XYZ file of C-alpha atoms in Angstrom:
412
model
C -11.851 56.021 -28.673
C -12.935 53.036 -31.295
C -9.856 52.798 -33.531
C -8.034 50.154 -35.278
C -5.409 50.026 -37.897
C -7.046 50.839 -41.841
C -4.954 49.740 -44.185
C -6.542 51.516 -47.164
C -9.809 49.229 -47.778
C -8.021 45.831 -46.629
C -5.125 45.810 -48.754
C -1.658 44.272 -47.858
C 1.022 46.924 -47.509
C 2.941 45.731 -50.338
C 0.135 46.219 -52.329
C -0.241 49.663 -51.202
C 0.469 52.567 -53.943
C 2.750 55.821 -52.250
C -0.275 58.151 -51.739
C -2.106 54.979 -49.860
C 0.604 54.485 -47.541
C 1.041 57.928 -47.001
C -2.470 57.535 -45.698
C -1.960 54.430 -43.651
C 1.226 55.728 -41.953
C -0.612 59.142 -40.871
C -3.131 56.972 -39.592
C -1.066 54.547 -37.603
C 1.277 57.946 -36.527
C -2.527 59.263 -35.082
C -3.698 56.497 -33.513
C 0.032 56.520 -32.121
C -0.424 59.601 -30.519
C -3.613 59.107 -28.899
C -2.561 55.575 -27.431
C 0.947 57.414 -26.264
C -1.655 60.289 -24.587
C -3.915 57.398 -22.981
C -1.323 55.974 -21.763
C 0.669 59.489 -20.230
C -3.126 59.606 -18.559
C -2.600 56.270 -17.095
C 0.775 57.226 -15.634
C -0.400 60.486 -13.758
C -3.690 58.677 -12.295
C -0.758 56.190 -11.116
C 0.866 59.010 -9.853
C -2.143 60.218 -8.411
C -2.966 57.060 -6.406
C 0.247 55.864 -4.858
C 0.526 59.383 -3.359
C -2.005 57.893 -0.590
C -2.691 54.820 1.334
C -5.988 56.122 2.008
C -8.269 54.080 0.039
C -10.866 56.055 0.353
C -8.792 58.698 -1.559
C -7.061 56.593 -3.873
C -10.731 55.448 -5.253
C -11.728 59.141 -5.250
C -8.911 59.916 -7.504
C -9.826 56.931 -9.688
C -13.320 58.365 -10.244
C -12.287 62.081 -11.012
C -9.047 60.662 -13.192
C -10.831 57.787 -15.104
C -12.823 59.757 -17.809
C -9.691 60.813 -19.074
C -8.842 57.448 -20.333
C -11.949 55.530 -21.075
C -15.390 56.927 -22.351
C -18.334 55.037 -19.388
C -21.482 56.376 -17.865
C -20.678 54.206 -15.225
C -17.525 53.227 -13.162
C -17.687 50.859 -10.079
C -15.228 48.565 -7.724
C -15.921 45.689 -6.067
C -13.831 44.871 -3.388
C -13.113 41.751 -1.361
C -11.191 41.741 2.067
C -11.512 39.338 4.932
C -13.844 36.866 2.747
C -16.187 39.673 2.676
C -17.045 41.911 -0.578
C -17.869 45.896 -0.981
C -19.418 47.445 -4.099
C -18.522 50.996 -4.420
C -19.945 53.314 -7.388
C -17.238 55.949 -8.030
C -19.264 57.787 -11.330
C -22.975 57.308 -12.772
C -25.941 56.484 -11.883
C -26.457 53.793 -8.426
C -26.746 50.294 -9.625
C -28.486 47.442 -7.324
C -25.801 44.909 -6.610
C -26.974 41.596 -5.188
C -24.244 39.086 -3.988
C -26.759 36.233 -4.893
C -26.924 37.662 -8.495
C -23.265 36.775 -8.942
C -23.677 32.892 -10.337
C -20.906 31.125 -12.364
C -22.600 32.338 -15.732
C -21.903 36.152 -15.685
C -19.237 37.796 -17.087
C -18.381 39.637 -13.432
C -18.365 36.384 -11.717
C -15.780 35.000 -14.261
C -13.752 38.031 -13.943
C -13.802 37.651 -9.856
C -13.032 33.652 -10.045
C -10.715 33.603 -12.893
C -8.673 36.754 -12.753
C -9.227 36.982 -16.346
C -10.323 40.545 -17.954
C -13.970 40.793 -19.478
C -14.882 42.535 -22.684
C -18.434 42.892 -23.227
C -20.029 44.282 -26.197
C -23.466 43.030 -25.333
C -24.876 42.236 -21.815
C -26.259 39.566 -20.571
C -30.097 39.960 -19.745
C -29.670 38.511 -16.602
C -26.291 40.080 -15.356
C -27.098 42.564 -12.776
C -25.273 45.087 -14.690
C -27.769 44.511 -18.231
C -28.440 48.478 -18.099
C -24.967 48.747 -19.999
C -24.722 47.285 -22.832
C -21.312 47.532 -23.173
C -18.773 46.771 -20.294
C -15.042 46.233 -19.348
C -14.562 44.397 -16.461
C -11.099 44.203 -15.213
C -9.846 41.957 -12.338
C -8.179 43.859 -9.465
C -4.880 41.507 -8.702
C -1.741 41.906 -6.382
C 0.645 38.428 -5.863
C -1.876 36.504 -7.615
C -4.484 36.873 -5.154
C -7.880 38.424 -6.604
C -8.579 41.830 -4.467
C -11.432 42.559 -6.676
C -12.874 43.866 -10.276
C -13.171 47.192 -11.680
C -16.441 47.356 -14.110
C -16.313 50.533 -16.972
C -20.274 50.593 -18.264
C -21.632 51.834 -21.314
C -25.322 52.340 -22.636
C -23.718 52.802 -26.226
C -23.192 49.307 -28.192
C -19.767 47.919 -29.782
C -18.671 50.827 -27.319
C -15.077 49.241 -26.437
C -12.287 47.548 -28.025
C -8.928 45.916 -27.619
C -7.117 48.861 -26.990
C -9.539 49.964 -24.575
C -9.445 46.676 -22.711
C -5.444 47.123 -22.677
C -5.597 50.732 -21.136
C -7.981 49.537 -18.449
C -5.695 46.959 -17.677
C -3.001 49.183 -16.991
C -5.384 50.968 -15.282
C -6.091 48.248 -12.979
C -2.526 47.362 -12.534
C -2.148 50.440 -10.661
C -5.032 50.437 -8.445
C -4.276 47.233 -7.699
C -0.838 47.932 -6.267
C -2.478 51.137 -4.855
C -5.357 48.926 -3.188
C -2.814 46.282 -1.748
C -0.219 48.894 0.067
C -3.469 50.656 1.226
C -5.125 47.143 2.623
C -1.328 46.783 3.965
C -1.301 50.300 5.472
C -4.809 49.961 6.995
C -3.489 46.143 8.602
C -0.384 47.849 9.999
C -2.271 50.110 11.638
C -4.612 47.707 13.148
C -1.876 45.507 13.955
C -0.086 48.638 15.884
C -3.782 49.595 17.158
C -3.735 46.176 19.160
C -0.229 46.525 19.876
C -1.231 50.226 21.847
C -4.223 48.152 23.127
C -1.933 45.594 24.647
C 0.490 47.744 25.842
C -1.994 50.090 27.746
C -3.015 46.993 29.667
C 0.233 46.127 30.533
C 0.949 49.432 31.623
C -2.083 49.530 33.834
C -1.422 46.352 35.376
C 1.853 47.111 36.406
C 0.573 50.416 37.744
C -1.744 48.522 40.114
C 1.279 46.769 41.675
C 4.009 49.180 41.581
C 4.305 53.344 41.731
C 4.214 55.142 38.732
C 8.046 55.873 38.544
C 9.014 52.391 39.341
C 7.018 50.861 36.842
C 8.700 53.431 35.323
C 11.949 52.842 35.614
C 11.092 48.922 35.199
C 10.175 49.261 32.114
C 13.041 51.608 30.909
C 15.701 49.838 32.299
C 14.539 46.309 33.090
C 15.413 46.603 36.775
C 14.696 48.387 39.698
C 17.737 50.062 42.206
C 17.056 50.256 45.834
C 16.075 52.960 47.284
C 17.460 54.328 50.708
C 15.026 56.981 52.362
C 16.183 58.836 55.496
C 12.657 59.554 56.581
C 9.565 57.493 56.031
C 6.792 56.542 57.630
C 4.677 53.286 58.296
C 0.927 52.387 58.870
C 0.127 49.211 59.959
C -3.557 47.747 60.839
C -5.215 44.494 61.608
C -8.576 43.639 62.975
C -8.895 42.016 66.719
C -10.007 38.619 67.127
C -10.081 38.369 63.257
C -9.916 34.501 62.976
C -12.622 34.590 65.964
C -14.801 36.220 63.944
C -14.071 35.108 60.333
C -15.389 31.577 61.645
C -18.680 32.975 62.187
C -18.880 34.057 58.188
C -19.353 32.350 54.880
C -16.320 32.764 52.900
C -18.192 34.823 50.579
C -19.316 37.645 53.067
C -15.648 37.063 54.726
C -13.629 38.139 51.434
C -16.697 40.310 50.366
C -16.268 42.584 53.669
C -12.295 42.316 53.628
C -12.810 43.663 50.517
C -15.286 46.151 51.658
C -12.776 47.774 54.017
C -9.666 47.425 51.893
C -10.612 49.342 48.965
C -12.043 51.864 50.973
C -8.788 52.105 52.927
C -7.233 52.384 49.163
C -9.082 55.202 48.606
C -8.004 57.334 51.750
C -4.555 56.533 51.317
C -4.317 57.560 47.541
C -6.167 60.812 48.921
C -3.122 61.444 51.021
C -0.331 60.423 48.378
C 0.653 57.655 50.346
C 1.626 54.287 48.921
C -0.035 50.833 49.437
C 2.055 48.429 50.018
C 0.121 45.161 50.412
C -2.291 43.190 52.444
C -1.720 40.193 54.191
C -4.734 38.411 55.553
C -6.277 40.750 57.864
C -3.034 42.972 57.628
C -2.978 46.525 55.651
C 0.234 47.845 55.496
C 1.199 51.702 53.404
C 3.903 54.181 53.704
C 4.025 57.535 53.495
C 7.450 59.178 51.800
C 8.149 56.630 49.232
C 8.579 56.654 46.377
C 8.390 60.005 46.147
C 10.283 61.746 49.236
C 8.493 64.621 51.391
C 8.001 66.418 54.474
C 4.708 66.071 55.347
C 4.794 62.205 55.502
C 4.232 61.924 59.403
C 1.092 64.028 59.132
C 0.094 62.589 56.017
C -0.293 58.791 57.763
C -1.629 60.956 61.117
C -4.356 62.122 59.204
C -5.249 58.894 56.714
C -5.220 57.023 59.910
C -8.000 59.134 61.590
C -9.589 58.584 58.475
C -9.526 54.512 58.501
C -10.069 54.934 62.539
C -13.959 56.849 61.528
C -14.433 54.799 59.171
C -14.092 51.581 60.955
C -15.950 53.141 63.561
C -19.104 53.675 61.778
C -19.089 50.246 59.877
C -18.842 49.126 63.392
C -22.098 50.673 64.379
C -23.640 49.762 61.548
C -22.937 46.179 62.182
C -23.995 46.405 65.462
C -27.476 47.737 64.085
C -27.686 44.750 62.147
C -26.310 42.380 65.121
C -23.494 41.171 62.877
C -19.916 40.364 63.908
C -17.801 43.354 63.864
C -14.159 44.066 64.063
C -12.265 46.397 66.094
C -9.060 47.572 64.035
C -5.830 48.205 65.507
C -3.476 50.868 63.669
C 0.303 51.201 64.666
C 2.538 53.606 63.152
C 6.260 54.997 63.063
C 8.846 57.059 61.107
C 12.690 56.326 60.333
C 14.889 55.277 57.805
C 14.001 52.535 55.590
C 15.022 50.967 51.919
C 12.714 50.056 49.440
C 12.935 48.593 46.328
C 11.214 45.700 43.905
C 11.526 41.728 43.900
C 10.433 39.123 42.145
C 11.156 38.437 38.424
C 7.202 37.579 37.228
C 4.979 38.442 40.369
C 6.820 42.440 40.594
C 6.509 43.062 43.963
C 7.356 46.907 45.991
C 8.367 46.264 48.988
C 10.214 48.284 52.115
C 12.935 46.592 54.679
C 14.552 47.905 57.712
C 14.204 48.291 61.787
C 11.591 51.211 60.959
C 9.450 48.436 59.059
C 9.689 45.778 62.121
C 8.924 48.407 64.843
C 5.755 49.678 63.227
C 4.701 46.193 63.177
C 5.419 45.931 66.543
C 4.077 49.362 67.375
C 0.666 48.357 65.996
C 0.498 45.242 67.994
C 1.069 46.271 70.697
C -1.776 48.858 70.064
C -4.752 49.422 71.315
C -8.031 48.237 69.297
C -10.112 51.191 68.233
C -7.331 53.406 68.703
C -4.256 54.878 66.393
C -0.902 53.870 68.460
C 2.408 55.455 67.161
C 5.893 55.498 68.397
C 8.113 58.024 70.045
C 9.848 59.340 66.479
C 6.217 59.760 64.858
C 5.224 61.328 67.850
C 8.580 64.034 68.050
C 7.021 64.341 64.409
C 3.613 65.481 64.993
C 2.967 66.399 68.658
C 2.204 70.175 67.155
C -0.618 69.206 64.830
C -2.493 66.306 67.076
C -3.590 65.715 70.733
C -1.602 62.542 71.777
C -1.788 60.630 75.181
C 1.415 59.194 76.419
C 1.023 55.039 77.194
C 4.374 55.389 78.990
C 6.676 52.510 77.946
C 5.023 49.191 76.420
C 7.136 45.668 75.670
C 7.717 45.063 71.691
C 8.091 41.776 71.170
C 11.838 41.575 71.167
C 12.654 45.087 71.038
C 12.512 45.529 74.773
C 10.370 48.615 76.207
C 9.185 51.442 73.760
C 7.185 54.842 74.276
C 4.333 54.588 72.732
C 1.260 57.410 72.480
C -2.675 57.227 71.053
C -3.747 59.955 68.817
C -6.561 61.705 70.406
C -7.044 63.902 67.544
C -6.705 67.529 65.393
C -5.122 69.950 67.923
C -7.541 73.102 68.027
């Protein structure tokens, strides 16, 4: 690919007889041809390599595309992103790059700093790269930032010239746009990786204070509507003499224990399908019905509640084993109509209002400790599937008299 212009043995053109510049202009016509070819090359490697934003693929394509355009034995990149370099051989044989061999003296150095392209027709002993004697080294620019060098290496000497150093250029022009939309393309998708990341927390945080279609529907529509159901129903416990006892525990082993017998009350009542709807102190309150309506509600909380009632039970035992405080838990419940819907603009909170909310309140304390206590609806609800006892009628606070019954168990 060594060519340059011969006017017939130096001479001027106007000094030039016809059959001389008959002979120069076939020349110059030739060596027209092959640049215009080298060049076509150039084009369909660009082609090539803004067809992908892989640039893994993009270098690939450089390595099979490049011999069409420059004679090497060796073709390399080395890349910088993130204040961090990458030497990549794409064709020949491996060389040994050492960042510490780069020093302000060699020709790939200068090419890196400088942005300026590198024609070497013979190496430097001491460059890293002597095996070739002669080289190209090309700077790899996009917006005048430096995003590398490419490096064309040749054992043969006086191997390049000028119009090899200008085809390489082009070259490089392309790979460097190709490089930059890739290093923009692999950024995006980081950016949108963290994004997903982000987002996925969110999502789960929500989900640990709201139902799934409320969150849902908060984050669709930016608001919540209330809900009316026409049949819900309401578990309510609290532990007896809880402030009696708390006094007589760290506040480590206090929260530790709450904690203890909260989550595993969590886990029952996600068993069931029934929704938690907060804690208040020694208070554990969860519905069954919402948000999601269905018939089986009443048994649903019959059956977590036996649940939470054994459970207690042995943790009781076990205490008493270890002559430790223990608690007795008292669980109320009742069905009935209720609303329910979300408040609170940062701090999202699901709530449920109505008289069906304040008599299961009531219902559970006016309960019985050890025991599941539930109201006259609940019971017209499940007296098929459970043994009940009938308390006869027990004062609410302010609601005056109520029938109220103890589940006994799982009729046989």
């Amino acid at each position: 690919m060594n060519s340059s212009p011969n006017f017939s043995n130096g001479k001027e053109l106007e000094h030039l007889d016809r059959e001389e510049l008959l002979v120069t202009a076939r020349s110059l016509l030739a060596e027209a041809q092959a640049l215009s070819v080298r060049i076509a090359a150039v084009n369909e490697v660009a082609t090539a390599i803004n067809r992908s934003l892989n640039l893994d693929e993009i270098l690939r394509v450089v390595g099979k595309q490049a011999k069409w355009l420059l004679d090497f034995e060796h073709l390399s990149v080395y890349l910088l992103k993130d204040n961090s370099g990458r030497f990549i051989k794409l064709i020949g044989a491996p060389v040994e790059f050492q960042e510490s061999r780069i020093t302000n003296n060699n020709s790939f150095h200068k090419a890196l700093k400088t942005g300026q392209a590198q024609l070497i027709k013979q190496a430097n002993p001491a460059d890293f790269f002597n095996q070739y004697t002669s080289q190209i080294i090309l700077p790899l620019e996009s917006s005048k930032k430096i995003l590398g060098v490419i490096l064309f290496g040749s054992t043969r000497p006086q191997a390049y010239n000028q119009e090899d150093l200008r085809i390489g250029y082009l070259l490089a022009l392309q790979l460097s746009s190709a490089i930059r939309n890739a290093n923009s393309f692999e950024d995006l998708n980081l950016l949108y990786s963290e994004i997903e990341k982000e987002k996925l927390k969110s999502d789960n945080l929500l989900l640990n204070i709201l139902p799934a279609q409320i969150a849902d529907e908060l984050k669709s529509t930016g608001r919540v509507n209330p809900v009316y159901h026409p049949s819900a129903t309401i578990l309510f416990t609290d532990f007896e003499n809880f402030s009696k006892i708390a006094k007589l525990m760290t506040p480590e082993s206090l929260v530790e224990e709450l904690d203890y017998c909260f989550s595993y009350f969590d886990r029952i009542i996600e068993q069931y399908g029934l929704e938690k709807l907060k804690t208040i102190g020694d208070s554990y309150m969860c519905c069954g019905g919402i948000p999601q309506p269905n018939r089986t509600h009443p048994l649903d909380v019959v059956i977590a509640a036996l649940q939470i009632q054994k459970f207690m039970e042995l943790r009781k035992q076990h205490k008493i084993k270890q002559n430790l405080p223990y608690w007795d838990t008292r669980i109320g419940i009742h069905s009935g109509e209720l609303l329910s819907g979300v408040i609170g603009k940062k701090k999202f909170v699901y709530d449920v209002w109505g008289d069906t909310v304040n008599l299961a309140s009531r219902i559970e304390s006016s309960g019985v400790a050890g025991q599941i206590n539930i109201s006259q609806a609940t019971y017209e609800l499940v007296k098929d599937s459970f043994d009940v006892e009938h308390r006869g009628k027990i004062l609410a606070k302010n609601m005056g008299e109520i029938d109220m019954y103890l589940i006994k168990g799982i009729k046989a």
